[in-house]
Short mmCIF file of C-alpha atoms in Angstrom, two decimals:
data_model
loop_
_atom_site.label_atom_id
_atom_site.label_comp_id
_atom_site.label_asym_id
_atom_site.label_seq_id
_atom_site.Cartn_x
_atom_site.Cartn_y
_atom_site.Cartn_z
CA MET A 429 18.58 54.37 104.85
CA ALA A 430 16.56 53.70 101.70
CA SER A 431 17.80 56.92 100.12
CA GLU A 432 21.42 56.00 100.96
CA THR A 433 20.94 52.59 99.37
CA ALA A 434 19.43 54.16 96.25
CA ALA A 435 22.29 56.65 96.03
CA ARG A 436 24.83 53.85 96.38
CA SER A 437 23.09 51.85 93.67
CA ARG A 438 23.26 54.83 91.31
CA TRP A 439 27.01 55.13 91.74
CA VAL A 440 27.48 51.39 91.28
CA ALA A 441 25.41 51.66 88.08
CA LEU A 442 27.71 54.48 86.93
CA GLY A 443 30.66 52.19 87.59
CA VAL A 444 29.07 49.52 85.39
CA ILE A 445 28.51 51.97 82.53
CA ALA A 446 31.98 53.46 82.88
CA SER A 447 33.57 50.00 82.95
CA SER A 448 31.88 49.08 79.69
CA MET A 449 33.10 52.30 78.08
CA LEU A 450 36.58 51.63 79.45
CA VAL A 451 36.69 48.27 77.69
CA ILE A 452 35.45 49.77 74.43
CA VAL A 453 37.97 52.63 74.46
CA LEU A 454 40.74 50.25 75.53
CA ASP A 455 39.93 47.99 72.59
CA GLY A 456 40.19 50.88 70.15
CA SER A 457 43.70 51.86 71.26
CA ILE A 458 45.06 48.39 72.02
CA VAL A 459 44.53 47.15 68.44
CA THR A 460 46.72 49.80 66.82
CA VAL A 461 49.81 48.63 68.72
CA ALA A 462 49.34 45.01 67.60
CA MET A 463 48.79 45.72 63.90
CA PRO A 464 52.28 44.66 62.70
CA ALA A 465 52.03 41.32 64.54
CA ILE A 466 48.53 40.71 63.13
CA GLN A 467 49.73 41.43 59.60
CA GLU A 468 52.65 39.02 59.89
CA ASP A 469 50.65 36.20 61.49
CA LEU A 470 47.54 36.27 59.28
CA GLY A 471 49.17 37.41 56.03
CA PHE A 472 47.30 40.69 55.57
CA SER A 473 48.22 42.84 52.62
CA ALA A 474 49.11 46.46 53.37
CA ALA A 475 45.72 47.64 52.07
CA GLY A 476 43.82 44.82 53.77
CA LEU A 477 45.37 45.51 57.17
CA SER A 478 43.60 48.88 57.39
CA TRP A 479 40.27 47.03 57.48
CA VAL A 480 41.11 45.65 60.91
CA VAL A 481 40.44 49.21 62.08
CA ASN A 482 38.08 50.39 59.33
CA ALA A 483 35.55 47.56 59.72
CA TYR A 484 35.12 48.50 63.37
CA LEU A 485 34.90 52.25 62.73
CA ILE A 486 32.34 51.92 59.92
CA ALA A 487 29.97 49.75 61.95
CA PHE A 488 30.43 51.88 65.07
CA GLY A 489 29.89 55.24 63.38
CA ALA A 490 26.95 54.10 61.27
CA LEU A 491 24.84 52.59 64.05
CA LEU A 492 25.23 54.99 66.99
CA LEU A 493 22.25 57.21 66.22
CA LEU A 494 19.93 54.32 65.40
CA ALA A 495 21.05 52.36 68.48
CA GLY A 496 20.45 55.37 70.71
CA ARG A 497 16.89 55.78 69.47
CA LEU A 498 16.17 52.06 69.68
CA GLY A 499 17.36 52.24 73.28
CA ASP A 500 14.61 54.77 74.00
CA LEU A 501 12.02 52.67 72.19
CA LEU A 502 12.99 49.19 73.44
CA GLY A 503 14.72 50.00 76.74
CA ARG A 504 18.17 51.46 77.36
CA ARG A 505 19.24 48.73 79.80
CA ARG A 506 18.21 46.09 77.28
CA MET A 507 20.18 47.81 74.50
CA PHE A 508 23.23 48.27 76.73
CA ALA A 509 23.26 44.61 77.79
CA ALA A 510 22.70 43.36 74.24
CA GLY A 511 25.51 45.55 72.92
CA THR A 512 27.90 44.37 75.63
CA ALA A 513 27.04 40.75 74.83
CA VAL A 514 27.62 41.25 71.10
CA PHE A 515 30.93 43.03 71.74
CA THR A 516 32.11 40.31 74.13
CA GLY A 517 31.20 37.48 71.78
CA ALA A 518 32.82 39.25 68.83
CA SER A 519 35.99 39.78 70.90
CA LEU A 520 36.18 36.03 71.55
CA LEU A 521 35.75 35.36 67.82
CA ALA A 522 38.45 37.91 66.97
CA GLY A 523 40.86 36.25 69.39
CA PHE A 524 40.38 32.89 67.67
CA ALA A 525 40.57 34.34 64.14
CA THR A 526 42.80 32.37 61.78
CA SER A 527 42.23 34.32 58.57
CA PRO A 528 41.97 37.96 57.52
CA GLY A 529 38.30 37.59 56.55
CA LEU A 530 37.30 36.13 59.90
CA LEU A 531 39.11 38.85 61.85
CA ILE A 532 37.54 41.63 59.76
CA ALA A 533 34.07 40.12 60.27
CA ALA A 534 34.69 39.91 64.02
CA ARG A 535 35.88 43.51 64.11
CA PHE A 536 32.70 44.63 62.30
CA ALA A 537 30.64 42.76 64.90
CA GLN A 538 32.66 44.43 67.66
CA GLY A 539 31.75 47.78 66.14
CA VAL A 540 28.06 46.84 66.16
CA GLY A 541 28.20 45.84 69.82
CA SER A 542 30.17 48.95 70.78
CA ALA A 543 27.60 51.17 69.06
CA MET A 544 24.70 49.49 70.84
CA ALA A 545 26.29 49.82 74.31
CA SER A 546 27.91 53.25 74.05
CA ALA A 547 24.96 54.90 72.26
CA VAL A 548 22.78 54.65 75.37
CA ALA A 549 25.45 55.02 78.06
CA LEU A 550 25.07 58.78 78.54
CA GLY A 551 21.30 58.41 78.26
CA ILE A 552 21.30 56.04 81.24
CA LEU A 553 23.63 58.38 83.13
CA VAL A 554 21.49 61.52 82.79
CA THR A 555 18.35 59.69 83.84
CA LEU A 556 20.12 58.25 86.90
CA PHE A 557 21.59 61.58 88.01
CA THR A 558 19.12 64.45 87.75
CA GLU A 559 20.54 66.78 90.42
CA PRO A 560 23.05 69.18 88.72
CA ARG A 561 25.97 68.68 91.11
CA GLU A 562 25.62 64.90 91.13
CA ARG A 563 25.27 64.84 87.37
CA GLY A 564 28.41 66.94 87.02
CA ARG A 565 30.37 64.50 89.16
CA ALA A 566 28.98 61.54 87.23
CA ILE A 567 29.84 63.06 83.84
CA ALA A 568 33.36 63.88 85.07
CA ALA A 569 33.84 60.27 86.22
CA PHE A 570 32.49 59.01 82.89
CA SER A 571 34.90 61.27 80.96
CA PHE A 572 37.77 59.92 83.07
CA THR A 573 37.26 56.42 81.66
CA GLY A 574 38.03 57.57 78.12
CA ALA A 575 41.48 58.83 79.02
CA THR A 576 42.13 55.77 81.18
CA GLY A 577 41.13 53.34 78.43
CA ALA A 578 43.32 55.05 75.85
CA ALA A 579 46.33 55.10 78.17
CA ILE A 580 45.95 51.50 79.32
CA GLY A 581 45.37 50.31 75.76
CA GLN A 582 48.56 51.80 74.39
CA VAL A 583 50.71 50.25 77.13
CA LEU A 584 48.82 46.98 77.51
CA GLY A 585 48.74 46.37 73.76
CA GLY A 586 52.52 46.32 73.57
CA VAL A 587 52.87 44.17 76.70
CA LEU A 588 50.33 41.54 75.63
CA THR A 589 51.55 41.37 72.04
CA ASP A 590 55.20 41.04 73.02
CA GLY A 591 54.66 38.81 76.06
CA LEU A 592 51.89 36.49 74.80
CA SER A 593 50.45 37.09 71.33
CA TRP A 594 48.14 39.52 69.52
CA HIS A 595 45.21 37.16 70.17
CA TRP A 596 45.20 38.23 73.82
CA ILE A 597 44.38 41.84 73.01
CA PHE A 598 40.91 40.49 72.17
CA PHE A 599 40.67 37.70 74.75
CA ILE A 600 41.17 40.25 77.55
CA ASN A 601 37.78 41.79 76.67
CA VAL A 602 35.90 38.58 77.43
CA PRO A 603 36.10 38.36 81.25
CA LEU A 604 35.63 42.13 81.49
CA GLY A 605 32.55 41.98 79.28
CA VAL A 606 31.04 39.08 81.23
CA ALA A 607 31.54 40.98 84.49
CA VAL A 608 29.82 44.06 83.06
CA LEU A 609 26.87 41.93 81.91
CA VAL A 610 26.40 40.37 85.34
CA LEU A 611 26.58 43.72 87.13
CA ALA A 612 24.35 45.45 84.56
CA ARG A 613 21.60 42.91 85.15
CA ARG A 614 21.71 43.65 88.86
CA TYR A 615 22.34 47.38 89.12
CA LEU A 616 21.15 49.17 85.97
CA PRO A 617 17.58 50.49 86.26
CA ASP A 618 14.93 48.69 84.24
CA ASP A 619 13.74 51.82 82.41
CA THR A 620 10.30 52.14 80.87
CA SER A 621 10.49 51.86 77.08
CA LEU A 622 8.31 53.88 74.71
CA GLY A 623 7.61 51.01 72.32
CA LEU A 624 8.38 50.92 68.61
CA ARG A 625 5.17 52.72 67.70
CA ALA A 626 6.56 55.92 69.26
CA GLY A 627 9.28 56.12 66.63
CA ALA A 628 8.90 53.24 64.20
CA ASP A 629 10.24 55.16 61.21
CA ALA A 630 11.73 52.36 59.11
CA ALA A 631 12.46 54.67 56.18
CA GLY A 632 14.24 57.15 58.43
CA ALA A 633 16.28 54.35 60.02
CA ALA A 634 17.36 53.10 56.59
CA LEU A 635 18.30 56.59 55.42
CA VAL A 636 20.36 57.57 58.46
CA THR A 637 22.11 54.20 58.74
CA GLY A 638 22.90 54.09 55.03
CA GLY A 639 24.10 57.70 55.05
CA LEU A 640 26.39 57.22 58.04
CA LEU A 641 27.62 53.89 56.67
CA LEU A 642 28.65 55.39 53.33
CA GLY A 643 29.99 58.53 54.98
CA SER A 644 32.14 56.50 57.36
CA TYR A 645 33.33 54.32 54.48
CA ALA A 646 34.35 57.38 52.45
CA VAL A 647 36.23 59.01 55.29
CA VAL A 648 38.19 55.96 56.48
CA ASN A 649 39.34 55.29 52.90
CA VAL A 650 40.57 58.82 52.16
CA GLU A 651 44.17 57.82 52.78
CA ARG A 652 43.88 54.81 50.45
CA TYR A 653 42.02 56.37 47.52
CA GLY A 654 42.63 60.09 48.03
CA GLY A 655 40.22 62.81 49.04
CA THR A 656 39.32 63.83 45.48
CA SER A 657 39.00 60.36 43.94
CA VAL A 658 35.77 59.21 42.33
CA HIS A 659 35.63 56.40 44.87
CA THR A 660 35.77 58.74 47.88
CA LEU A 661 33.63 61.54 46.45
CA GLY A 662 31.01 59.12 45.15
CA ALA A 663 30.51 57.36 48.47
CA GLY A 664 30.65 60.65 50.36
CA LEU A 665 28.10 62.45 48.16
CA VAL A 666 25.66 59.55 48.22
CA GLY A 667 26.05 59.40 52.00
CA LEU A 668 25.35 63.13 52.32
CA ALA A 669 22.31 62.79 50.06
CA LEU A 670 20.92 60.00 52.25
CA LEU A 671 21.48 62.09 55.40
CA ALA A 672 19.73 65.07 53.77
CA GLY A 673 16.85 62.75 52.91
CA PHE A 674 16.79 61.60 56.52
CA LEU A 675 16.40 65.18 57.80
CA LEU A 676 13.59 65.85 55.31
CA ARG A 677 11.91 62.63 56.37
CA GLN A 678 12.12 63.59 60.06
CA ALA A 679 10.42 66.91 59.33
CA THR A 680 7.39 65.14 57.83
CA ALA A 681 7.20 61.70 59.49
CA ARG A 682 4.29 61.09 61.83
CA THR A 683 6.55 59.25 64.32
CA PRO A 684 10.07 60.49 63.50
CA LEU A 685 13.10 58.49 64.50
CA MET A 686 14.80 61.74 65.56
CA PRO A 687 12.44 64.64 66.29
CA LEU A 688 14.12 67.77 64.94
CA ARG A 689 13.38 69.60 68.21
CA MET A 690 16.44 67.73 69.51
CA LEU A 691 18.66 70.03 67.45
CA ARG A 692 16.99 73.33 68.35
CA PRO A 693 18.50 74.18 71.77
CA ARG A 694 21.59 76.33 71.26
CA ALA A 695 23.61 74.43 73.87
CA VAL A 696 22.95 71.12 72.12
CA TRP A 697 23.84 71.97 68.52
CA SER A 698 26.82 74.10 69.52
CA ALA A 699 28.17 71.38 71.84
CA ASN A 700 27.94 68.79 69.08
CA LEU A 701 29.67 71.12 66.61
CA ILE A 702 32.42 71.95 69.11
CA GLN A 703 32.87 68.26 69.78
CA VAL A 704 33.52 67.56 66.09
CA LEU A 705 36.29 70.18 66.12
CA LEU A 706 37.72 69.18 69.52
CA VAL A 707 37.78 65.43 68.96
CA GLY A 708 39.03 65.87 65.38
CA ALA A 709 42.02 67.84 66.62
CA MET A 710 42.82 65.73 69.69
CA PHE A 711 42.37 62.28 68.15
CA SER A 712 44.66 63.37 65.34
CA PHE A 713 47.13 64.57 67.97
CA GLN A 714 47.06 61.15 69.60
CA VAL A 715 47.76 59.37 66.31
CA MET A 716 50.26 61.87 64.89
CA PHE A 717 52.22 62.25 68.10
CA ALA A 718 52.56 58.47 68.40
CA LEU A 719 53.86 58.36 64.81
CA TYR A 720 56.27 61.22 65.57
CA LEU A 721 57.69 59.31 68.53
CA GLN A 722 58.14 56.11 66.52
CA ASN A 723 59.09 57.37 63.05
CA VAL A 724 61.14 60.43 63.97
CA LEU A 725 62.53 59.73 67.45
CA GLY A 726 62.73 55.94 67.03
CA TYR A 727 60.58 54.87 70.01
CA GLY A 728 59.20 51.33 70.21
CA ALA A 729 55.52 50.47 70.74
CA ALA A 730 55.72 50.08 74.53
CA GLU A 731 57.96 53.17 74.84
CA THR A 732 55.42 55.19 72.86
CA GLY A 733 52.59 54.15 75.14
CA LEU A 734 54.59 55.05 78.23
CA ALA A 735 55.69 58.37 76.73
CA MET A 736 52.06 59.36 76.13
CA LEU A 737 50.90 58.15 79.54
CA PRO A 738 51.39 61.51 81.33
CA THR A 739 48.77 63.14 79.11
CA ALA A 740 46.21 60.48 79.97
CA VAL A 741 47.11 60.71 83.67
CA VAL A 742 46.60 64.48 83.89
CA ILE A 743 43.37 64.26 81.86
CA GLY A 744 42.06 61.59 84.20
CA ALA A 745 43.15 63.43 87.33
CA VAL A 746 41.51 66.68 86.23
CA SER A 747 38.28 65.14 84.93
CA LEU A 748 37.81 62.92 87.97
CA GLY A 749 39.18 65.13 90.74
CA LEU A 750 38.60 68.75 89.70
CA ALA A 751 36.22 69.15 86.77
CA ALA A 752 32.93 68.77 88.63
CA ARG A 753 33.93 71.20 91.40
CA LEU A 754 35.33 73.76 88.96
CA ASN A 755 32.22 73.54 86.77
CA ALA A 756 30.01 74.08 89.81
CA ARG A 757 32.02 77.09 90.96
CA PHE A 758 32.90 78.85 87.71
CA GLY A 759 30.40 77.39 85.23
CA GLU A 760 30.70 74.97 82.33
CA LEU A 761 31.40 77.66 79.74
CA ALA A 762 34.40 79.05 81.63
CA MET A 763 35.91 75.59 82.03
CA LEU A 764 35.21 74.73 78.40
CA LEU A 765 37.05 77.85 77.24
CA VAL A 766 39.99 77.30 79.60
CA GLY A 767 40.28 73.68 78.46
CA LEU A 768 40.14 74.61 74.77
CA ALA A 769 42.77 77.32 75.30
CA MET A 770 45.14 74.85 77.01
CA LEU A 771 44.72 72.31 74.21
CA THR A 772 45.27 75.00 71.57
CA ALA A 773 48.52 75.95 73.30
CA LEU A 774 49.55 72.28 73.36
CA LEU A 775 49.13 71.89 69.60
CA VAL A 776 50.75 75.25 68.82
CA LEU A 777 53.83 74.21 70.79
CA LEU A 778 53.91 70.80 69.10
CA SER A 779 53.78 72.50 65.69
CA ARG A 780 57.20 73.98 66.55
CA LEU A 781 58.87 70.74 67.67
CA PRO A 782 62.46 70.14 66.56
CA ASN A 783 63.37 66.96 64.69
CA ASP A 784 65.48 65.74 67.61
CA ALA A 785 63.25 66.72 70.52
CA ASP A 786 64.27 65.73 74.03
CA TYR A 787 61.44 64.09 75.94
CA ALA A 788 62.09 65.62 79.37
CA THR A 789 62.56 69.21 78.20
CA ASP A 790 60.71 69.49 74.87
CA LEU A 791 57.83 67.03 75.14
CA LEU A 792 56.80 66.30 78.72
CA PRO A 793 55.99 69.92 79.73
CA VAL A 794 53.88 70.32 76.60
CA LEU A 795 52.03 67.04 77.12
CA LEU A 796 50.89 68.17 80.56
CA LEU A 797 48.74 70.81 78.85
CA GLY A 798 46.56 67.87 77.82
CA ALA A 799 44.89 68.38 81.19
CA GLY A 800 42.73 70.85 79.28
CA PHE A 801 40.80 67.92 77.82
CA GLY A 802 39.82 66.93 81.35
CA LEU A 803 38.26 70.38 81.77
CA ALA A 804 36.69 70.73 78.34
CA GLN A 805 35.09 67.31 77.81
CA PRO A 806 32.91 67.09 80.96
CA ALA A 807 31.66 70.66 80.38
CA LEU A 808 30.95 69.88 76.72
CA THR A 809 29.10 66.68 77.65
CA THR A 810 26.93 68.63 80.07
CA PHE A 811 25.92 71.05 77.32
CA GLY A 812 25.38 68.25 74.80
CA MET A 813 23.03 66.35 77.10
CA SER A 814 21.39 69.43 78.65
CA ALA A 815 18.06 69.19 76.79
CA ALA A 816 17.65 65.41 77.06
CA ARG A 817 14.27 64.23 78.37
CA SER A 818 13.73 60.84 79.92
CA GLU A 819 11.97 59.63 76.75
CA ASP A 820 14.76 60.63 74.36
CA ALA A 821 17.92 60.46 76.50
CA GLY A 822 19.18 57.52 74.45
CA LEU A 823 18.78 59.49 71.23
CA ALA A 824 20.63 62.49 72.71
CA SER A 825 23.39 60.13 73.83
CA GLY A 826 23.54 58.49 70.41
CA LEU A 827 23.72 61.89 68.70
CA PHE A 828 26.54 63.07 70.97
CA ASN A 829 28.49 59.86 70.40
CA THR A 830 27.89 60.10 66.65
CA THR A 831 29.41 63.57 66.41
CA GLN A 832 32.36 62.27 68.41
CA GLN A 833 32.95 59.55 65.83
CA VAL A 834 32.45 61.99 62.97
CA GLY A 835 35.05 64.28 64.50
CA MET A 836 37.54 61.44 64.92
CA ALA A 837 37.07 60.19 61.38
CA LEU A 838 37.15 63.59 59.68
CA GLY A 839 40.03 64.82 61.81
CA ILE A 840 42.35 61.91 61.18
CA ALA A 841 41.45 61.79 57.48
CA ALA A 842 42.09 65.50 56.90
CA LEU A 843 45.17 65.87 59.07
CA SER A 844 46.86 62.65 57.98
CA THR A 845 46.29 63.59 54.34
CA ALA A 846 47.79 67.04 54.92
CA ALA A 847 50.76 65.56 56.78
CA ALA A 848 51.37 62.97 54.05
CA ALA A 849 51.22 65.60 51.32
CA ARG A 850 53.72 67.80 53.17
CA THR A 851 56.05 64.84 53.72
CA GLU A 852 55.90 63.70 50.10
CA GLY A 853 56.59 67.22 48.89
CA LEU A 854 59.72 67.54 51.02
CA LEU A 855 60.94 64.09 50.06
CA GLY A 856 60.59 65.11 46.44
CA GLU A 857 62.78 68.13 47.17
CA GLY A 858 65.51 65.87 48.59
CA ALA A 859 64.85 66.20 52.34
CA GLY A 860 65.69 63.32 54.66
CA ARG A 861 62.92 60.94 55.72
CA ALA A 862 62.89 61.92 59.41
CA GLU A 863 62.99 65.63 58.54
CA ALA A 864 60.13 65.28 56.03
CA LEU A 865 57.99 63.23 58.40
CA ALA A 866 58.52 65.68 61.25
CA ALA A 867 57.49 68.58 59.02
CA GLY A 868 54.30 66.73 58.05
CA TYR A 869 53.40 66.06 61.66
CA ARG A 870 54.08 69.69 62.60
CA LEU A 871 51.67 70.80 59.88
CA ALA A 872 49.01 68.44 61.26
CA PHE A 873 49.47 69.86 64.76
CA GLY A 874 49.11 73.38 63.37
CA ILE A 875 45.87 72.51 61.60
CA GLY A 876 44.59 70.91 64.81
CA ALA A 877 45.33 74.14 66.70
CA ALA A 878 43.34 76.06 64.08
CA LEU A 879 40.37 73.70 64.55
CA LEU A 880 40.44 74.37 68.28
CA GLY A 881 40.56 78.11 67.58
CA VAL A 882 37.34 77.75 65.60
CA ALA A 883 35.87 75.74 68.50
CA ILE A 884 36.63 78.64 70.88
CA VAL A 885 34.90 81.09 68.52
CA VAL A 886 31.82 78.84 68.32
CA ALA A 887 31.72 78.46 72.13
CA VAL A 888 31.90 82.20 72.70
CA ALA A 889 29.42 83.07 69.95
CA ALA A 890 26.85 80.42 70.85
CA LEU A 891 27.12 80.15 74.62
CA ALA A 892 28.61 83.35 76.07
CA ARG A 893 25.24 85.11 76.43
CA ARG A 894 24.11 82.75 79.13
CA LYS A 895 25.56 81.78 82.48
CA ALA A 896 27.18 78.43 81.84
CA GLY A 897 26.19 76.96 85.18
CA ALA A 898 22.51 77.63 84.53
CA ALA A 899 22.49 76.67 80.88
CA PRO A 900 21.62 73.00 81.27
CA VAL A 901 18.64 73.80 83.50
CA ARG A 902 17.31 76.41 81.10
CA GLU A 903 17.71 74.12 78.13
CA ARG A 904 15.72 71.39 79.87
CA GLU A 905 13.00 73.88 80.72
CA ASP A 906 12.90 75.13 77.11
CA ALA A 907 12.71 71.58 75.82
CA ALA A 908 9.88 70.75 78.21
CA ARG A 909 7.74 73.48 76.61
CA VAL A 910 8.12 72.05 73.10
CA PRO A 911 5.34 69.65 72.04
CA ALA A 912 6.62 66.09 71.83
CA GLY A 913 5.71 65.65 68.17
CA VAL A 914 7.66 68.67 66.91
#
């Protein structure tokens, strides 16, 4: 009976973590639909409006790694609860915002809270579920929430904005956040923290946070200033220099913030690299395809969300219903490769879309290939977290979430720039607006397919020598033999 109660508590705890991630992902997608209404109501300039998104992304991307490590040092449940509280309070402030400055400040605070909560989420998960089959099911369920949040956000954003006002896209986070806080206090385990002395590297924390902050700032402003501008290159180079200094510091610090042994297991570094490529391609697909529907086919905001819903549904169905069983039977590597191949096919087909595509015949069958993400992401998460120990699970989670954000930022910056350049070139040659836009989006889809091709090569080269199903166990055993101070 006691074991059944403990097992039930673990799954309730997973539900709490997944619910928090659902709210965070929902918030990221729901805001984009309401941007025109926000601009009109608060009087944002065209350039200033981008900061409604950028302020959030910069704070989120810059603090994930630090928040993950602080979760290990101060307690992952404490960090998760604090982050959820900050995010909830910032959402309330954003809903009441009456000026551009106040909304941007609230969005930055939302990014801080999101980083604190999401950085330790996977760390809590892998310490709760240590048996491989249970962990596989838990990771699959966790991956399901991402697709669900994105899908709900796109539809709900249009409904709330049109039916009530844009303020409600933020107010809706408040009751959900309060519920998560109450349940987290009851069901999340009160993990033993290491204490700040185990990794109190103030210099390292300043270097990594500053580097990620400047790097995020450079990437999110590529579209505004250009990829080769002094503004972009200056911020980017200084950010890279700070990150290089951080790595040097970690090699010599007595109590490093991020022990470099974390990056040594092949499964870990390859999974993080593959994630940059995968998320870069697929987040860009999400943005570019939505723009294609609206700017080329003339869909409205709510229609766009509904049109993209089948992709989220098949991703959720596969990740929640099939991924864990398929991983257990065929191995994570096989499912990762199958998923990447399906997504590559999706983007290749989209790169050949006509300007007047029919949804039922040209788009819907292609979108169903998005199910590949439901196969690839749980397998990739298993590899990325495979070497995590109980004392550094938060750091491993923070690292995996950081590379996800890096992939999103780099992907959308590179592909949107390429699409815009292609469109401008065709407009200069006298092409129609819809024709030029469609050609730009097709180029972006083609580049995304190439990124996924590279991801397949990395997966085969780095992981094919081992049996995928046994890889996580071996990585944990390898990590256990490395001295903690390395």
